[in-house]
Coordinates of C-alpha atoms in Angstrom, one line a residue:
M78 CA -57.0 23.8 54.6
S79 CA -59.1 20.6 55.0
E80 CA -57.6 17.1 54.7
S81 CA -59.6 16.7 51.5
R82 CA -58.0 19.6 50.0
V83 CA -54.5 18.5 51.0
A84 CA -55.4 15.0 49.4
R85 CA -56.5 16.7 46.3
A86 CA -53.3 18.6 45.8
V87 CA -51.3 15.6 46.3
W88 CA -53.1 13.5 43.9
L89 CA -52.8 16.5 41.5
L90 CA -49.1 16.4 41.9
A91 CA -49.2 12.6 41.4
L92 CA -50.8 13.1 37.8
G93 CA -48.5 16.0 37.1
Q94 CA -45.4 13.7 37.8
T95 CA -47.0 10.8 35.6
L96 CA -47.5 12.9 32.6
I97 CA -44.2 14.6 33.0
Y98 CA -42.1 11.2 33.6
A99 CA -43.7 9.7 30.7
G100 CA -42.5 12.5 28.3
V101 CA -39.1 13.3 29.6
Y102 CA -38.1 9.9 31.1
Y103 CA -39.8 7.0 29.4
A104 CA -40.4 8.4 25.8
F105 CA -36.7 7.8 24.7
P106 CA -36.4 3.9 25.8
A107 CA -40.1 3.6 24.5
L108 CA -39.0 5.0 21.1
L109 CA -35.5 4.0 20.6
P110 CA -36.0 1.3 18.1
D111 CA -38.3 4.0 15.9
L112 CA -35.5 6.8 16.7
T113 CA -32.7 4.6 15.5
A114 CA -34.6 3.6 12.3
G115 CA -35.9 7.1 11.6
T116 CA -32.8 9.1 12.1
G117 CA -30.0 6.6 10.8
W118 CA -27.8 7.7 14.0
S119 CA -26.2 5.0 16.0
V120 CA -27.6 3.9 19.4
A121 CA -24.5 5.4 21.1
E122 CA -25.3 9.1 19.4
L123 CA -28.9 8.6 20.3
A124 CA -28.2 7.7 23.9
L125 CA -25.7 10.7 24.3
G126 CA -28.6 13.0 24.3
P127 CA -30.2 11.6 27.5
T128 CA -27.0 11.2 28.9
V129 CA -26.1 14.8 28.7
G130 CA -29.5 15.8 30.0
F131 CA -29.0 13.9 33.2
L132 CA -25.7 15.4 33.7
V133 CA -26.9 18.6 33.4
M134 CA -29.7 17.5 36.0
A135 CA -27.1 16.1 38.4
L136 CA -25.1 19.3 38.3
L137 CA -28.2 21.5 39.1
T138 CA -30.2 19.3 41.5
P139 CA -28.3 20.6 44.5
L140 CA -29.1 24.0 43.5
A141 CA -32.6 23.4 43.1
G142 CA -33.0 21.7 46.4
A143 CA -31.7 25.0 47.9
W144 CA -34.3 26.9 45.8
V145 CA -36.9 24.7 47.3
D146 CA -35.6 25.4 50.9
R147 CA -35.8 29.3 49.8
G148 CA -39.6 28.6 49.0
W149 CA -39.3 28.5 45.1
G150 CA -40.3 25.1 44.6
G151 CA -43.8 25.8 43.5
E152 CA -42.4 28.1 40.5
M153 CA -40.1 25.2 39.5
L154 CA -42.6 22.5 39.6
G155 CA -45.1 24.7 37.4
L156 CA -42.9 26.6 34.8
A157 CA -40.0 23.6 34.2
P158 CA -42.3 21.2 32.8
V159 CA -42.8 24.0 29.8
I160 CA -39.3 24.1 29.3
A161 CA -39.2 20.4 29.0
A162 CA -42.2 20.5 26.6
L163 CA -40.5 23.1 24.4
G164 CA -37.4 20.6 24.5
L165 CA -39.2 17.7 23.3
L166 CA -40.7 19.6 20.4
A167 CA -37.4 20.8 19.3
L168 CA -36.1 17.1 19.3
G169 CA -38.5 16.6 16.5
F170 CA -36.8 19.1 14.4
A171 CA -33.2 18.0 15.4
G172 CA -31.4 17.2 12.4
S173 CA -27.9 16.4 13.6
P174 CA -26.5 14.4 16.7
L175 CA -25.0 17.7 17.8
V176 CA -28.6 19.4 17.9
W177 CA -30.1 16.4 19.5
V178 CA -27.2 16.6 22.3
L179 CA -27.6 20.5 22.8
I180 CA -31.5 20.2 23.1
W181 CA -31.0 17.4 25.8
A182 CA -28.9 19.7 27.8
V183 CA -31.7 22.3 27.9
I184 CA -34.2 19.4 28.9
G185 CA -31.8 18.5 31.8
V186 CA -32.4 22.1 33.1
A187 CA -35.9 21.2 33.5
Q188 CA -35.5 17.8 34.9
A189 CA -33.7 19.3 37.8
C190 CA -36.5 21.4 38.8
C191 CA -39.6 19.2 38.1
L192 CA -39.1 15.6 38.7
Y193 CA -39.2 13.6 41.9
E194 CA -36.4 15.2 43.6
S195 CA -38.0 18.6 43.5
C196 CA -41.4 17.2 44.1
F197 CA -40.5 15.4 47.2
S198 CA -38.6 18.3 48.5
F199 CA -41.4 20.4 48.0
L200 CA -43.7 18.0 49.8
T201 CA -41.4 17.6 52.7
R202 CA -41.1 21.2 53.1
R203 CA -44.8 21.8 53.3
L204 CA -46.0 18.7 55.0
G205 CA -43.3 17.8 57.3
L206 CA -43.9 14.3 58.9
G207 CA -46.9 13.7 56.7
A208 CA -44.4 13.8 53.6
R209 CA -43.8 10.0 53.5
A210 CA -47.4 9.2 53.0
A211 CA -47.8 12.1 50.4
I212 CA -44.7 10.8 48.5
T213 CA -46.2 7.2 48.5
K214 CA -49.2 8.5 46.8
V215 CA -47.3 10.5 44.2
T216 CA -45.2 7.5 43.4
L217 CA -48.4 5.1 43.6
V218 CA -49.7 7.0 40.5
A219 CA -46.5 8.0 38.8
G220 CA -45.4 4.3 38.8
F221 CA -47.8 4.0 35.8
S222 CA -46.0 6.5 33.9
G223 CA -44.0 3.9 32.2
T224 CA -47.0 1.8 31.6
L225 CA -48.5 4.9 29.7
A226 CA -45.2 5.6 27.7
F227 CA -44.3 2.1 26.3
P228 CA -47.6 1.4 24.6
L229 CA -48.2 4.9 23.6
G230 CA -44.7 5.0 22.2
H231 CA -45.1 1.8 20.5
W232 CA -48.2 3.0 18.7
L233 CA -47.1 6.7 18.1
G234 CA -43.5 5.3 17.0
G235 CA -45.1 3.1 14.2
V236 CA -47.5 5.8 13.1
L237 CA -45.6 9.0 13.2
G238 CA -42.0 7.8 13.6
G239 CA -39.6 8.4 16.5
Q240 CA -38.9 12.1 16.4
A241 CA -42.5 13.2 15.7
A242 CA -43.7 10.8 18.3
L243 CA -41.4 13.1 20.7
M244 CA -43.3 16.0 19.7
A245 CA -46.4 14.3 20.7
F246 CA -45.1 13.3 24.1
A247 CA -44.5 17.1 24.5
V248 CA -48.2 17.7 24.9
L249 CA -48.4 15.2 28.1
V250 CA -45.3 17.1 29.8
L251 CA -47.2 20.7 29.2
I252 CA -50.5 19.3 30.6
G253 CA -48.4 17.8 33.7
G254 CA -46.9 21.2 34.1
G255 CA -50.4 22.9 34.3
V256 CA -51.5 20.2 37.0
N257 CA -48.4 20.8 39.1
A258 CA -49.6 24.6 39.1
L259 CA -53.1 23.7 40.6
A260 CA -51.5 21.3 43.3
V261 CA -49.0 23.9 44.3
R262 CA -51.7 26.7 44.6
D263 CA -53.5 24.6 47.0
L264 CA -50.5 23.6 49.0
R265 CA -49.4 27.2 49.3
R266 CA -52.7 28.0 50.8
L267 CA -51.8 25.4 53.4
E268 CA -48.6 27.0 54.1
R269 CA -50.2 30.4 54.6
A270 CA -52.7 28.9 57.0
E271 CA -50.2 27.1 59.1
D272 CA -47.2 29.5 58.6
L273 CA -44.9 26.7 57.8
R274 CA -41.8 28.4 56.4
P275 CA -38.7 27.0 57.9
E276 CA -35.4 29.1 57.3
P277 CA -32.8 27.7 55.1
D278 CA -29.7 26.2 56.9
S279 CA -26.7 26.8 54.8
G280 CA -24.5 24.7 57.2
A281 CA -26.5 21.6 57.1
L282 CA -25.1 20.3 53.9
G283 CA -21.3 20.7 54.9
L284 CA -22.1 18.8 58.3
A285 CA -23.9 15.9 56.3
M286 CA -21.0 15.5 53.8
R287 CA -18.7 15.0 56.7
R288 CA -20.4 11.9 57.6
P289 CA -19.7 8.5 56.1
A290 CA -23.3 7.8 55.9
F291 CA -23.9 10.6 53.4
W292 CA -21.5 8.9 51.0
A293 CA -22.7 5.4 51.7
L294 CA -26.2 6.5 50.7
A295 CA -24.8 8.3 47.6
V296 CA -23.0 5.2 46.1
L297 CA -25.7 2.8 47.2
F298 CA -28.4 4.6 45.2
G299 CA -25.8 5.4 42.4
L300 CA -25.2 1.7 41.8
V301 CA -28.9 0.9 41.7
W302 CA -29.9 3.8 39.3
L303 CA -27.1 2.6 37.0
N304 CA -28.3 -0.9 37.1
H305 CA -31.8 0.4 36.4
G306 CA -31.1 2.9 34.0
I307 CA -29.1 0.5 31.9
L308 CA -31.8 -2.2 31.9
L309 CA -34.6 0.4 31.3
T310 CA -33.0 2.1 28.3
Y311 CA -32.6 -1.1 26.5
V312 CA -35.3 -3.1 27.9
L313 CA -36.9 -3.8 24.4
M314 CA -33.7 -4.7 22.8
L315 CA -32.7 -7.0 25.8
F316 CA -36.2 -8.8 25.9
E317 CA -36.0 -9.4 22.3
D318 CA -32.4 -10.7 22.8
R319 CA -34.2 -13.3 25.2
G320 CA -36.2 -14.4 22.6
A321 CA -39.4 -12.6 23.2
S322 CA -41.6 -11.2 20.2
G323 CA -41.8 -7.4 19.9
G324 CA -45.4 -7.3 21.2
L325 CA -44.4 -9.4 24.1
A326 CA -41.5 -7.4 24.9
T327 CA -43.6 -4.1 25.0
L328 CA -46.2 -5.7 27.4
A329 CA -43.5 -6.8 29.5
A330 CA -41.9 -3.5 29.7
A331 CA -45.4 -1.8 30.3
S332 CA -45.8 -4.0 33.4
I333 CA -42.8 -2.7 35.2
G334 CA -44.9 0.5 36.0
P335 CA -47.5 -1.7 37.8
A336 CA -45.0 -3.5 39.6
Q337 CA -43.6 -0.5 40.9
V338 CA -47.0 0.5 42.1
L339 CA -47.7 -2.8 43.7
G340 CA -44.4 -2.6 45.6
R341 CA -45.4 0.9 46.8
L342 CA -48.8 0.0 47.7
A343 CA -47.3 -2.9 49.9
L344 CA -44.9 -0.6 51.9
L345 CA -47.9 1.9 52.6
L346 CA -50.2 -0.8 53.9
Q347 CA -47.3 -2.4 55.9
G348 CA -47.0 1.1 57.5
A349 CA -44.9 1.1 60.5
R350 CA -44.6 -2.8 60.7
L351 CA -41.7 -2.7 58.1
S352 CA -38.8 -0.5 59.0
N353 CA -37.2 1.6 56.4
A354 CA -34.1 -0.2 56.9
W355 CA -35.9 -3.7 56.1
A356 CA -37.8 -2.2 53.3
T357 CA -34.4 -1.2 51.8
V358 CA -32.9 -4.6 52.1
L359 CA -35.9 -6.3 50.6
S360 CA -35.9 -3.7 47.6
L361 CA -32.4 -4.4 46.9
L362 CA -33.0 -8.2 47.2
A363 CA -35.5 -7.7 44.5
I364 CA -33.0 -5.9 42.1
F365 CA -30.6 -8.7 42.4
A366 CA -33.3 -11.4 41.8
A367 CA -34.6 -9.3 38.8
S368 CA -31.2 -9.4 37.1
L369 CA -31.1 -13.3 37.8
A370 CA -34.4 -13.7 36.0
L371 CA -33.6 -11.7 33.1
I372 CA -30.3 -13.8 32.4
S373 CA -32.3 -17.0 32.8
A374 CA -35.0 -15.8 30.5
G375 CA -32.8 -16.6 27.7
V376 CA -33.9 -20.5 28.3
L377 CA -37.4 -19.4 29.3
P378 CA -38.4 -16.2 27.8
G379 CA -41.6 -16.0 29.9
L380 CA -39.2 -14.9 32.9
I381 CA -39.1 -11.4 31.5
F382 CA -42.2 -10.9 33.4
V383 CA -40.6 -12.0 36.6
F384 CA -37.9 -9.5 35.8
A385 CA -40.4 -6.8 35.5
A386 CA -41.9 -7.5 38.6
M387 CA -38.9 -7.8 40.6
Q388 CA -37.1 -4.7 38.8
G389 CA -40.3 -2.6 39.0
A390 CA -40.9 -3.3 42.6
G391 CA -37.5 -2.9 43.8
A392 CA -36.8 0.5 42.0
G393 CA -40.2 1.8 42.9
L394 CA -39.6 1.2 46.5
L395 CA -36.1 2.5 46.5
S396 CA -37.4 5.6 44.8
I397 CA -39.7 6.5 48.1
L398 CA -37.1 5.2 50.4
R399 CA -34.1 7.3 49.3
P400 CA -35.5 10.5 50.6
V401 CA -36.9 8.8 53.9
L402 CA -33.6 7.3 54.4
V403 CA -32.0 10.8 53.9
A404 CA -34.2 12.3 56.6
D405 CA -33.8 8.9 58.8
I406 CA -30.0 8.8 58.6
L407 CA -28.8 12.3 58.1
G408 CA -31.8 14.2 59.8
R409 CA -34.2 16.8 58.4
R410 CA -31.9 20.0 58.8
G411 CA -31.6 21.6 55.4
F412 CA -33.1 18.8 54.0
G413 CA -33.8 20.0 50.5
A414 CA -30.1 20.7 49.9
V415 CA -28.8 17.4 51.7
S416 CA -31.4 15.5 49.8
G417 CA -30.5 17.3 46.5
A418 CA -26.8 16.4 47.2
T419 CA -27.3 12.7 48.0
S420 CA -29.3 12.5 44.7
V421 CA -26.2 13.7 42.7
A422 CA -24.7 10.2 42.3
P423 CA -27.9 8.4 41.3
I424 CA -28.6 11.2 38.8
L425 CA -25.0 10.9 37.4
A426 CA -25.7 7.1 37.4
S427 CA -28.7 7.7 35.3
A428 CA -26.6 9.9 33.0
A429 CA -24.2 7.4 32.4
A430 CA -26.6 4.5 32.0
P431 CA -27.5 5.2 28.3
S432 CA -23.9 5.6 27.3
V433 CA -22.4 2.7 29.4
G434 CA -25.1 0.4 28.1
A435 CA -24.5 1.3 24.5
A436 CA -20.5 0.7 25.3
L437 CA -21.3 -2.5 26.9
L438 CA -23.6 -3.6 23.9
Q439 CA -20.6 -2.9 21.5
L440 CA -18.1 -4.6 23.8
G441 CA -19.9 -7.9 24.1
G442 CA -23.5 -7.7 23.3
P443 CA -26.5 -8.4 25.4
G444 CA -24.7 -11.0 27.7
V445 CA -22.1 -8.4 29.1
V446 CA -24.8 -5.9 29.7
L447 CA -26.8 -8.4 31.8
G448 CA -23.7 -9.7 33.6
S449 CA -22.5 -6.1 34.5
C450 CA -26.0 -5.2 35.7
L451 CA -26.0 -8.4 37.9
G452 CA -22.6 -7.2 39.2
L453 CA -24.2 -3.8 39.9
A454 CA -26.9 -5.4 41.9
V455 CA -24.5 -7.5 44.0
L456 CA -22.5 -4.6 45.1
A457 CA -25.6 -2.5 46.0
L458 CA -27.1 -5.5 48.0
G459 CA -23.7 -5.8 50.0
L460 CA -23.2 -2.1 50.6
G461 CA -27.1 -1.8 51.6
F462 CA -26.6 -4.6 54.3
G463 CA -23.5 -2.7 55.7
L464 CA -25.4 0.7 55.6
M465 CA -28.5 -0.7 57.5
R466 CA -26.5 -2.7 60.1
G467 CA -24.6 0.4 60.9
S468 CA -27.5 2.6 61.0
A469 CA -29.1 0.0 63.5
R470 CA -26.2 0.0 65.5
G471 CA -26.0 3.8 65.9
A472 CA -29.7 4.1 66.6
G473 CA -29.1 1.5 69.5
A474 CA -26.1 3.3 70.6

């Protein structure tokens, strides 16, 4: 297959991930005020749905990684969005918090099979050393999923109400699944042409889990994604608490996506001049600076845009760097299963984030939320420094 056909397939996957993430990841925070007003349920009751969805995703992601190793990644990327879209449609008819939560559990099954983790493992398996560039391209485009979801959710929620707006987002996810299927078809032609089919390695995961670096990576990204998940879920509420109007809060939230893209583009342009270790440390510093900016926005509300820039860039870079660091530090042997296992902690953190954030809001309001997120950023930064220094010493030994 020509390079142009490979590039076309990668950009198609990028578009598919953008649409799917907009529907199953960003639609909930974008519509949270409308869902609260329309259903009469508490924030905690609503947040329990995505929490359960991410818990199911966490349980199934290692299995999904193993399925990618066995050659089923394409089927998951094409069919799982259909399940997710049906789930979003069903959420529009949920009449009680219990039904709401059960539907999110089904969506969690789809998330395990069609979001970044499965997509990146699929690309790594098909493209080998060319996967970093492909993953970066996917995330450059998919970084705009929040930029699409927040303004669209603001408009749809006002016109249709929260639950009906979720049904509209289902259309985006369904289109995303179709786009994924086209990309998979092209990449599988490349596989047949070059006979790229590494055998699954059932012992690789066990060996990786005996290494301290495996657990350090898991905890590091768990801390980051708990910080990011809490802030993203309640971003509109936190911005308005800092003194921003509803329109300004929506604009700042929508700018997180472009900040993700700019951070990833900077990494792509730096190429080999910036090591993965240093890129990780800089990303963690950005997450730390973002929390400081949001706390300070109580004095100067315009700092919410500084928060959006730092948080978006930091989280955007780390979403690329996690699978790359897994390959760099733990090796490529059994990559799908090992990468899937290291992703359990950040997925669990994403699962806990809506409910943890709701509990913190009940405990002490937005101030407690912001202080806790700053603490998570400090812990992640300290662990990141230690892990990168240890990795550098190991490389030089």
